Short mmCIF file of N, CA and C in Angstrom, two decimals:
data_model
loop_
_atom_site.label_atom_id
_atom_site.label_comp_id
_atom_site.label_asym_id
_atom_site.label_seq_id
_atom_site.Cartn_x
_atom_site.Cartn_y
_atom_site.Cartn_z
N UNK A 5 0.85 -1.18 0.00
CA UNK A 5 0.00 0.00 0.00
C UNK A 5 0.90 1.24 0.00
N UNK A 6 0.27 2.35 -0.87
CA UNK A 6 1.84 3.61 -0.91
C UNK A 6 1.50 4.16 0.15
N UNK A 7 2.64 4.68 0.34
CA UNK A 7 2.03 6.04 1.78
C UNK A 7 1.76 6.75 1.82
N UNK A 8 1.04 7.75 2.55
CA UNK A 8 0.86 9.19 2.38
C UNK A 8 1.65 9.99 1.99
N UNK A 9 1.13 10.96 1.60
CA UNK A 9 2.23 12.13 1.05
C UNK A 9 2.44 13.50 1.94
N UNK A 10 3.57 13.98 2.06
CA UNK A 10 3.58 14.52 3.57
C UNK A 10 2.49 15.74 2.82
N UNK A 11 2.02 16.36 4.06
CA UNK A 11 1.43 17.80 3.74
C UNK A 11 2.33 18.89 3.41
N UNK A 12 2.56 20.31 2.49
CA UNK A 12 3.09 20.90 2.72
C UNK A 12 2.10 22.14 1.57
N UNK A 13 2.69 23.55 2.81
CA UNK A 13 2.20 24.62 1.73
C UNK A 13 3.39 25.59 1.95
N UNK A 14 3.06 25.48 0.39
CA UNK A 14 4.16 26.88 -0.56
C UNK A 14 3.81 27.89 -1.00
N UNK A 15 4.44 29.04 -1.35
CA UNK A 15 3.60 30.10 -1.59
C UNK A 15 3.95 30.08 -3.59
N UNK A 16 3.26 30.54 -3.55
CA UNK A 16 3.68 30.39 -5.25
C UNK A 16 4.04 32.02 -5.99
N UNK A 17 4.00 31.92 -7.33
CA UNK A 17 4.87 33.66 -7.59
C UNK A 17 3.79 34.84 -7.16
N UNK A 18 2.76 34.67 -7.06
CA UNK A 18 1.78 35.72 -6.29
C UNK A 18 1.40 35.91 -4.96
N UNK A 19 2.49 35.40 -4.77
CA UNK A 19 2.31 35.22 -3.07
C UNK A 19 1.25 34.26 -2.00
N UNK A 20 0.37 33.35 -2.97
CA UNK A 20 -0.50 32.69 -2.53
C UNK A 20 -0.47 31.03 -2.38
N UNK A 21 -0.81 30.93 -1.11
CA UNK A 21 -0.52 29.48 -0.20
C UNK A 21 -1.30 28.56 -0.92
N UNK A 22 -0.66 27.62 -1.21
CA UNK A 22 -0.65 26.51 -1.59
C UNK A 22 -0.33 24.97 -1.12
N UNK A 23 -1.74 24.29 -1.03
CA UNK A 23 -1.40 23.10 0.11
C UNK A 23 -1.04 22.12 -1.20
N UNK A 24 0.02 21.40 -0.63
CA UNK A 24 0.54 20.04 -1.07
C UNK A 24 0.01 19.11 -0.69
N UNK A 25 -0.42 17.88 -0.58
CA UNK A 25 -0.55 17.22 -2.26
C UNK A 25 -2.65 17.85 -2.28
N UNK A 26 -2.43 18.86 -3.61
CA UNK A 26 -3.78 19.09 -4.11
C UNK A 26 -4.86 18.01 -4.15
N UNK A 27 -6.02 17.83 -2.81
CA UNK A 27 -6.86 16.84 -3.17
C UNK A 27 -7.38 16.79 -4.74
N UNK A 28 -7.85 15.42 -4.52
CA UNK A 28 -8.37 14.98 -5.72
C UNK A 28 -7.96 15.22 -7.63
N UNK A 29 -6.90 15.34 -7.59
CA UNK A 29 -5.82 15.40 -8.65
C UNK A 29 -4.81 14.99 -8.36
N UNK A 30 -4.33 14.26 -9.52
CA UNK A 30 -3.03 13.77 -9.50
C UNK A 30 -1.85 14.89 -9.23
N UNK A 31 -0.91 15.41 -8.76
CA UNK A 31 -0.27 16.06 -8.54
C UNK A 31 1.48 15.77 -8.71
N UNK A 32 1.99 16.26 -10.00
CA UNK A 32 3.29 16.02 -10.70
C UNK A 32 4.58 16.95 -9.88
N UNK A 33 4.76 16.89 -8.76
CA UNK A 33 6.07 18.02 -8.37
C UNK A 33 7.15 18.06 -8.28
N UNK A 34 7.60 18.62 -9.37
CA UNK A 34 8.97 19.04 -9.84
C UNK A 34 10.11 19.46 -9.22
N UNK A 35 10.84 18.59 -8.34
CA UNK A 35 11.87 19.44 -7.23
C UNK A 35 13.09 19.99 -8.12
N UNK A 36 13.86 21.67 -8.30
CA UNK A 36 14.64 21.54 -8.67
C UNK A 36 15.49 22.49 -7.87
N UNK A 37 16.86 22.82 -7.79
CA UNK A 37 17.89 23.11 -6.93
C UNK A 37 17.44 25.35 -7.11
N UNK A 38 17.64 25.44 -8.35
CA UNK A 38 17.97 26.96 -8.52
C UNK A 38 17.76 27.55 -9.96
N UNK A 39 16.41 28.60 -9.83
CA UNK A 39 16.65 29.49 -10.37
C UNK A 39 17.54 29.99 -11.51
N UNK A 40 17.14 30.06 -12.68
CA UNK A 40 18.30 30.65 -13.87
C UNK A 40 19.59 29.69 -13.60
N UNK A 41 19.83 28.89 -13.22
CA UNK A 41 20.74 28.14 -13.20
C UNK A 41 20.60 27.21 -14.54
N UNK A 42 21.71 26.83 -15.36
CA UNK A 42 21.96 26.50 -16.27
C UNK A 42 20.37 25.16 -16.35
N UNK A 43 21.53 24.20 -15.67
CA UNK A 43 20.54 23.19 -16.28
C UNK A 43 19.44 23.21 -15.19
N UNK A 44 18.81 24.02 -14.33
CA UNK A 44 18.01 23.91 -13.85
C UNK A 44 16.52 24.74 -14.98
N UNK A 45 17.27 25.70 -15.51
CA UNK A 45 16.98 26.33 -16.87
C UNK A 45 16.25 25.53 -17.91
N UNK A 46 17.20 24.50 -18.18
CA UNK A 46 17.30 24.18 -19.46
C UNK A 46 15.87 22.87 -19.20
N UNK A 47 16.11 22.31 -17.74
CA UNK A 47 15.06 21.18 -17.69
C UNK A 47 13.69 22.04 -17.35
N UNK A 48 13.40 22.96 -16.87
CA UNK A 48 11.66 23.62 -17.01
C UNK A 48 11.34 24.41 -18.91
N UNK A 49 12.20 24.72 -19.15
CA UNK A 49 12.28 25.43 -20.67
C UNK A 49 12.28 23.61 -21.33
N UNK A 50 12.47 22.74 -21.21
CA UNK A 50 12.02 21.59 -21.70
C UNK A 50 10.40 21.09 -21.48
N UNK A 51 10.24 21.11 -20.29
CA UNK A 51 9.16 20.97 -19.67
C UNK A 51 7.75 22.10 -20.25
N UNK A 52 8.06 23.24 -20.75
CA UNK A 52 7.46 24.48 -21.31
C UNK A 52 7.54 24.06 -22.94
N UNK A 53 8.40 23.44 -23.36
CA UNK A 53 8.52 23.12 -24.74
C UNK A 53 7.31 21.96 -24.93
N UNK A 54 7.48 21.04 -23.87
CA UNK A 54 6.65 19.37 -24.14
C UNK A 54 5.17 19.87 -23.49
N UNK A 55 5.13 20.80 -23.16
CA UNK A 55 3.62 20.67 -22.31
C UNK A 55 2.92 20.00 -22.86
N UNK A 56 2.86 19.62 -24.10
CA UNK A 56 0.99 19.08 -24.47
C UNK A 56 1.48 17.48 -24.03
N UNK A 57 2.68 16.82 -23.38
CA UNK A 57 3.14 15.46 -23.08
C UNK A 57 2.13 15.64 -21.57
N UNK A 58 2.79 16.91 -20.91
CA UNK A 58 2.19 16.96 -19.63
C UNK A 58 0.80 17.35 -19.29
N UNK A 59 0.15 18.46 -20.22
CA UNK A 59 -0.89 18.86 -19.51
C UNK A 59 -1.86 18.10 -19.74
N UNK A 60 -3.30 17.99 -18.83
CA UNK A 60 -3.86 17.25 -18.78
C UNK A 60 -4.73 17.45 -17.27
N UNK A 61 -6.11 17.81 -17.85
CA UNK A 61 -6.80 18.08 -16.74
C UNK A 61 -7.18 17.42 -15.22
N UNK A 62 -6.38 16.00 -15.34
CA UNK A 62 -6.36 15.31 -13.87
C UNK A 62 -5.46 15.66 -13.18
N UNK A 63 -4.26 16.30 -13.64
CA UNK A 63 -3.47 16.64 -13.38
C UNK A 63 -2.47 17.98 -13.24
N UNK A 64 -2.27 18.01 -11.98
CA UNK A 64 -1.83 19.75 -11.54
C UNK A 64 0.02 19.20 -11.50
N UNK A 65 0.80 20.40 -12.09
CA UNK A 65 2.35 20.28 -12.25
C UNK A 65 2.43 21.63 -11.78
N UNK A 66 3.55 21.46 -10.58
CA UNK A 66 4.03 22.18 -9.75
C UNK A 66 5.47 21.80 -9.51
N UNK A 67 6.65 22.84 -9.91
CA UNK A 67 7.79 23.52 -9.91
C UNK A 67 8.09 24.19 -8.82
N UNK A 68 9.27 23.34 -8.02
CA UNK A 68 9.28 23.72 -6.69
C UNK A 68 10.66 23.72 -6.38
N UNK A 69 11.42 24.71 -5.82
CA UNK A 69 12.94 24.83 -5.57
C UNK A 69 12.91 26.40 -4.17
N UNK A 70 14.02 26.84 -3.67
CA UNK A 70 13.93 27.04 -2.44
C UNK A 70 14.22 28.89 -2.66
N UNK A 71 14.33 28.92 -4.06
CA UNK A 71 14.60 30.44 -4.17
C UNK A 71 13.05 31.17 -3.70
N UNK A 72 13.85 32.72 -3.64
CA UNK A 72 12.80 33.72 -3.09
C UNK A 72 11.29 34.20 -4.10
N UNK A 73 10.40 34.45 -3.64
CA UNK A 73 9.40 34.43 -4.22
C UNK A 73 9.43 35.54 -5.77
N UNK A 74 10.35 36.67 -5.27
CA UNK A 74 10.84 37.97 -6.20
C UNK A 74 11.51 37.44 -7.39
N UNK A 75 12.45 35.75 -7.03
CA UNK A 75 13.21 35.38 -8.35
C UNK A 75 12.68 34.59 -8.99
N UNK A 76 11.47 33.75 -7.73
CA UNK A 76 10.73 32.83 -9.06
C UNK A 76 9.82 33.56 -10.28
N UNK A 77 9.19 34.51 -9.39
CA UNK A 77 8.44 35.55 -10.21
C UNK A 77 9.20 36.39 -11.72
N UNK A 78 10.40 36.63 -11.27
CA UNK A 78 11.76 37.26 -12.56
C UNK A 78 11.52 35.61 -13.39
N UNK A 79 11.94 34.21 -12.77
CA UNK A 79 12.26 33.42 -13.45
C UNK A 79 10.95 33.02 -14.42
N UNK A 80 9.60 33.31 -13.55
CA UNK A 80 8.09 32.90 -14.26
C UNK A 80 8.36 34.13 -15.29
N UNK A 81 8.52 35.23 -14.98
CA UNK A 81 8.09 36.08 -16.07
C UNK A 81 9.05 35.81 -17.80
N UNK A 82 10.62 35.98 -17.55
CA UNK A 82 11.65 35.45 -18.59
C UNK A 82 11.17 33.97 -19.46
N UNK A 83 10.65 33.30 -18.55
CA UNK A 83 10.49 32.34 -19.41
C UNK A 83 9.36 31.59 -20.01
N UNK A 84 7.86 32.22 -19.24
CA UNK A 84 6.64 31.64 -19.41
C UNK A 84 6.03 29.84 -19.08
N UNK A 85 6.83 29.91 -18.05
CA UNK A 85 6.38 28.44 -17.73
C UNK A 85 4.77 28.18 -17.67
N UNK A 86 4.11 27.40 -18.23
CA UNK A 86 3.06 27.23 -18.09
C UNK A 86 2.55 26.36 -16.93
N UNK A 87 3.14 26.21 -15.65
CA UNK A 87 2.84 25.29 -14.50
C UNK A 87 3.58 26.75 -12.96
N UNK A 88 2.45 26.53 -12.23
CA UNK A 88 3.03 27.44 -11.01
C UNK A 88 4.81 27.15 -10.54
N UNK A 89 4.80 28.14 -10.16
CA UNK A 89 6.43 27.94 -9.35
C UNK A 89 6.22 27.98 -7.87
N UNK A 90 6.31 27.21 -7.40
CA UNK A 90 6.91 27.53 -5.93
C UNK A 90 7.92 27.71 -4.81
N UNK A 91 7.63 28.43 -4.04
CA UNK A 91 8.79 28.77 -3.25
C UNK A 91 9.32 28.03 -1.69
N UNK A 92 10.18 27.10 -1.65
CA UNK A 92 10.10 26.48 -0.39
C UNK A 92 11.51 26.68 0.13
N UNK A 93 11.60 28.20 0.68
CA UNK A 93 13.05 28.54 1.04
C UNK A 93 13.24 28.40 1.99
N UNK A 94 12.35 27.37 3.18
CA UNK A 94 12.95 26.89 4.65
C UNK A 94 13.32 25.53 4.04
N UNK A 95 13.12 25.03 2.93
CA UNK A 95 13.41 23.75 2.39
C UNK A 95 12.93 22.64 2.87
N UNK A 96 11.45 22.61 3.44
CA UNK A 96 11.01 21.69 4.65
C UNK A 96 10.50 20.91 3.68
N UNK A 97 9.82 21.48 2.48
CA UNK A 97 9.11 20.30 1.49
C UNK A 97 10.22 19.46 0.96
N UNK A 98 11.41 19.83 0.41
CA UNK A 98 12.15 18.83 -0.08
C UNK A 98 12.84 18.07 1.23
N UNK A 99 12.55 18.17 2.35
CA UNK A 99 13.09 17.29 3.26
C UNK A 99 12.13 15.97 3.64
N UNK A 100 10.96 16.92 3.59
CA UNK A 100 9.62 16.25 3.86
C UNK A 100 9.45 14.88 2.77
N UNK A 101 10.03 15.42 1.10
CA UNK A 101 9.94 14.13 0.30
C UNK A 101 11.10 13.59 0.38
N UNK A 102 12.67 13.69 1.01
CA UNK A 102 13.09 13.44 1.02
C UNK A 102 14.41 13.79 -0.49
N UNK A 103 14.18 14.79 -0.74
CA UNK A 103 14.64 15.21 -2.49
C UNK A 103 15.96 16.26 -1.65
N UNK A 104 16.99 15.91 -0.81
CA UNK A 104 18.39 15.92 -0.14
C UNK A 104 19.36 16.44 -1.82
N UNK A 105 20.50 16.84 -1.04
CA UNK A 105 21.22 16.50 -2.72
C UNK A 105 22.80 16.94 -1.74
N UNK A 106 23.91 17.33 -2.90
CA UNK A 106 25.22 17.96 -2.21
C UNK A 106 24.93 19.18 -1.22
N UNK A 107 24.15 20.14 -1.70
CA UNK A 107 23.95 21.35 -0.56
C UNK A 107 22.84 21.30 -0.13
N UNK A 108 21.80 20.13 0.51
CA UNK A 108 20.84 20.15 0.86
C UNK A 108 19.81 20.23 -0.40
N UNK A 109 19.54 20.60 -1.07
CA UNK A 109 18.91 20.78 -2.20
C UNK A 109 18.87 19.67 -3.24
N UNK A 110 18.37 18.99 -3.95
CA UNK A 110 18.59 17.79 -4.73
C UNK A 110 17.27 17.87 -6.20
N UNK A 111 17.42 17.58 -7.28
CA UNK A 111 16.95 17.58 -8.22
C UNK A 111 16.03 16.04 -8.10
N UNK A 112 14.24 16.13 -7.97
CA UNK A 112 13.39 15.00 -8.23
C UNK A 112 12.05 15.33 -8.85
N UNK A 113 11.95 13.94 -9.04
CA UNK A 113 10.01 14.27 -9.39
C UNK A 113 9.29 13.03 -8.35
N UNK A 114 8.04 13.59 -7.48
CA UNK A 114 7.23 12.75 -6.99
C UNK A 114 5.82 12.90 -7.68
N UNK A 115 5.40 11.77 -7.25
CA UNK A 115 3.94 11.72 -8.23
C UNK A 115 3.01 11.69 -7.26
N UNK A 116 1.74 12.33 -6.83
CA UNK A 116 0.84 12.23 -5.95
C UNK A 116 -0.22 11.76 -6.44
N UNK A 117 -1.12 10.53 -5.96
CA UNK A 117 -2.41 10.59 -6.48
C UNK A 117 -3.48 10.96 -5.96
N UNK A 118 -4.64 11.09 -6.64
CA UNK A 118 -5.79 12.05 -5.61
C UNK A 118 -6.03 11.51 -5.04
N UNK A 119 -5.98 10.21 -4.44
CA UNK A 119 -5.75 10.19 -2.64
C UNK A 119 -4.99 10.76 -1.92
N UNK A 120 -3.45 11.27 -2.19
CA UNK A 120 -3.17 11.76 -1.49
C UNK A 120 -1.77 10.85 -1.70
N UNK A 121 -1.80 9.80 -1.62
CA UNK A 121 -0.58 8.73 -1.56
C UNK A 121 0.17 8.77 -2.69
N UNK A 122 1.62 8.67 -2.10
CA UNK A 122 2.75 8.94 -3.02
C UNK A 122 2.64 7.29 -4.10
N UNK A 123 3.14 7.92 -5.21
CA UNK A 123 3.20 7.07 -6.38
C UNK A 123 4.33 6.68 -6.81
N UNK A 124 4.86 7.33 -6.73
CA UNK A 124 6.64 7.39 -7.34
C UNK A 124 7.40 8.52 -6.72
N UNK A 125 8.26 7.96 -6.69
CA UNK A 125 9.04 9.08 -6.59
C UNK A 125 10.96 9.51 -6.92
N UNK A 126 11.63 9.66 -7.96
CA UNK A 126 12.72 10.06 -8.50
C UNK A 126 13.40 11.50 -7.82
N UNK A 127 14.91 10.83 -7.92
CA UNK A 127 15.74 12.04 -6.88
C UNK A 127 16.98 11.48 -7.75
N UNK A 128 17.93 12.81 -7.80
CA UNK A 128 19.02 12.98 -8.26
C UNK A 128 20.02 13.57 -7.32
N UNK A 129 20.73 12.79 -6.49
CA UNK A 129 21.95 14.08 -5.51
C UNK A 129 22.94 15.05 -6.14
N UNK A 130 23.08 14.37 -7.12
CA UNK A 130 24.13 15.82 -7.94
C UNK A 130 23.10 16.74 -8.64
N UNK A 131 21.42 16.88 -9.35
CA UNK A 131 21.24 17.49 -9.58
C UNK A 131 21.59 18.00 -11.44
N UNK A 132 21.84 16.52 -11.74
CA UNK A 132 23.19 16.89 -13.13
C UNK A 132 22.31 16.69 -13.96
N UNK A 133 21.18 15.27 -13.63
CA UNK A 133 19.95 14.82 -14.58
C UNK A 133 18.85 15.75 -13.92
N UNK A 134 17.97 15.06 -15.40
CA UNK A 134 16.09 15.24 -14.65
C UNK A 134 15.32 14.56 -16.00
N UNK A 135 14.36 14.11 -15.36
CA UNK A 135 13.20 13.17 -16.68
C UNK A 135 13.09 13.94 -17.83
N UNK A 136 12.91 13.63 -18.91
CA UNK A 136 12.23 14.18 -19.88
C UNK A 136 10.59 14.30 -19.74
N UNK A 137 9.94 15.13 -20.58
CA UNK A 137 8.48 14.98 -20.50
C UNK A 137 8.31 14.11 -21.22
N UNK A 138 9.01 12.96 -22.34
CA UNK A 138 8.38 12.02 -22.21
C UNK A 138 8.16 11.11 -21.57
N UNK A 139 9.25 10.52 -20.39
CA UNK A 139 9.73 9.80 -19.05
C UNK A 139 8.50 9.84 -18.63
N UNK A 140 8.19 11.37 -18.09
CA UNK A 140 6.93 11.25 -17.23
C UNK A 140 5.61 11.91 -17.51
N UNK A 141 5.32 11.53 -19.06
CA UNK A 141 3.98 11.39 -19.63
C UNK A 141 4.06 9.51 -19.96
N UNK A 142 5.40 9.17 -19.88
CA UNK A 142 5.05 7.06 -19.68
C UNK A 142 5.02 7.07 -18.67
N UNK A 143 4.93 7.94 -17.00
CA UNK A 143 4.88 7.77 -15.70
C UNK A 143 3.39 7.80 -15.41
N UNK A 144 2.78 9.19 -16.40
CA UNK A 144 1.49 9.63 -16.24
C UNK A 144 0.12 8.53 -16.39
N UNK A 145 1.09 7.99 -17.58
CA UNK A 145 0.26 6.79 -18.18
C UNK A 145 0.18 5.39 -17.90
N UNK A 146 0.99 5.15 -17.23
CA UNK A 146 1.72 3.70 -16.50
C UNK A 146 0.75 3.88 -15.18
N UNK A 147 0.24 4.92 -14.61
CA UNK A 147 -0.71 4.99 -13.16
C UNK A 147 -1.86 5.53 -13.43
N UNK A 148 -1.94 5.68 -14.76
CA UNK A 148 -3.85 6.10 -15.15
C UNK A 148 -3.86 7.28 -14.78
N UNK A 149 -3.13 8.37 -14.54
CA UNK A 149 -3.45 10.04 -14.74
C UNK A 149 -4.13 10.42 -15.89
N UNK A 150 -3.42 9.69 -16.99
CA UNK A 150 -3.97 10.68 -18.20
C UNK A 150 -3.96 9.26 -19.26
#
């Protein structure tokens, strides 16, 4: 049986609280280290390229790393991500899933289902990889999200 998924709320680029894991939707969250950082860059500007892999109305995708609400907002605006950003700069959510890395910070994806219970969940400690959107539109589809 999977386990629960811890609770957590983030504020997102408008300043508004956001509880983790969103009842009754599948919930895709994106742990990544930093802001305008190269390949932290390059894997949401992938993720913004594949959307029609990801979107999908059972399902809410949420982008989550520990910078300040002012840079996710610079980083939402430069690049048009089509999925919220959030801000978890006490870093309690990535401890909470366990998404650790070299400076505390670590590159993953967990999968929530609308129960609530964790589905999967992928972590990187160096932060060097991350899934493709096709990886996890065969993740989406392998657990009946979409």
């Amino acid at each position: 049986m999977p386990a629960k998924a811890p609770r957590c709320t983030l504020l997102d680029t408008e300043g508004v609280a956001v509880e983790l894991p969103v009842a009754a939707r599948w919930n895709l969250l994106l742990f990544y280290p930093r802001d305008f950082s190269p390949i932290c860059t390059r894997q949401l500007c992938h993720y913004r390229e594949q959307w029609h892999l990801l979107e999908h109305p059972e399902v809410l995708v949420f982008a989550i790393s520990p910078d300040q609400l002012g840079r996710h907002a610079e980083f939402q605006r430069r690049y048009g991500f089509p999925f919220p950003l959030l801000s978890d700069p006490g870093r309690h959510c990535f401890r909470a899933y366990g998404i650790g890395g070299i400076f505390g910070v670590g590159r993953g994806v967990v999968l929530v289902d609308p129960r609530g219970e964790l589905r999967y969940r992928w972590h990187s400690a160096t932060g060097l990889r991350y899934p493709s959107a096709e990886q996890l539109r065969a993740l989406l589809e392998q657990f009946g999200a979409v």
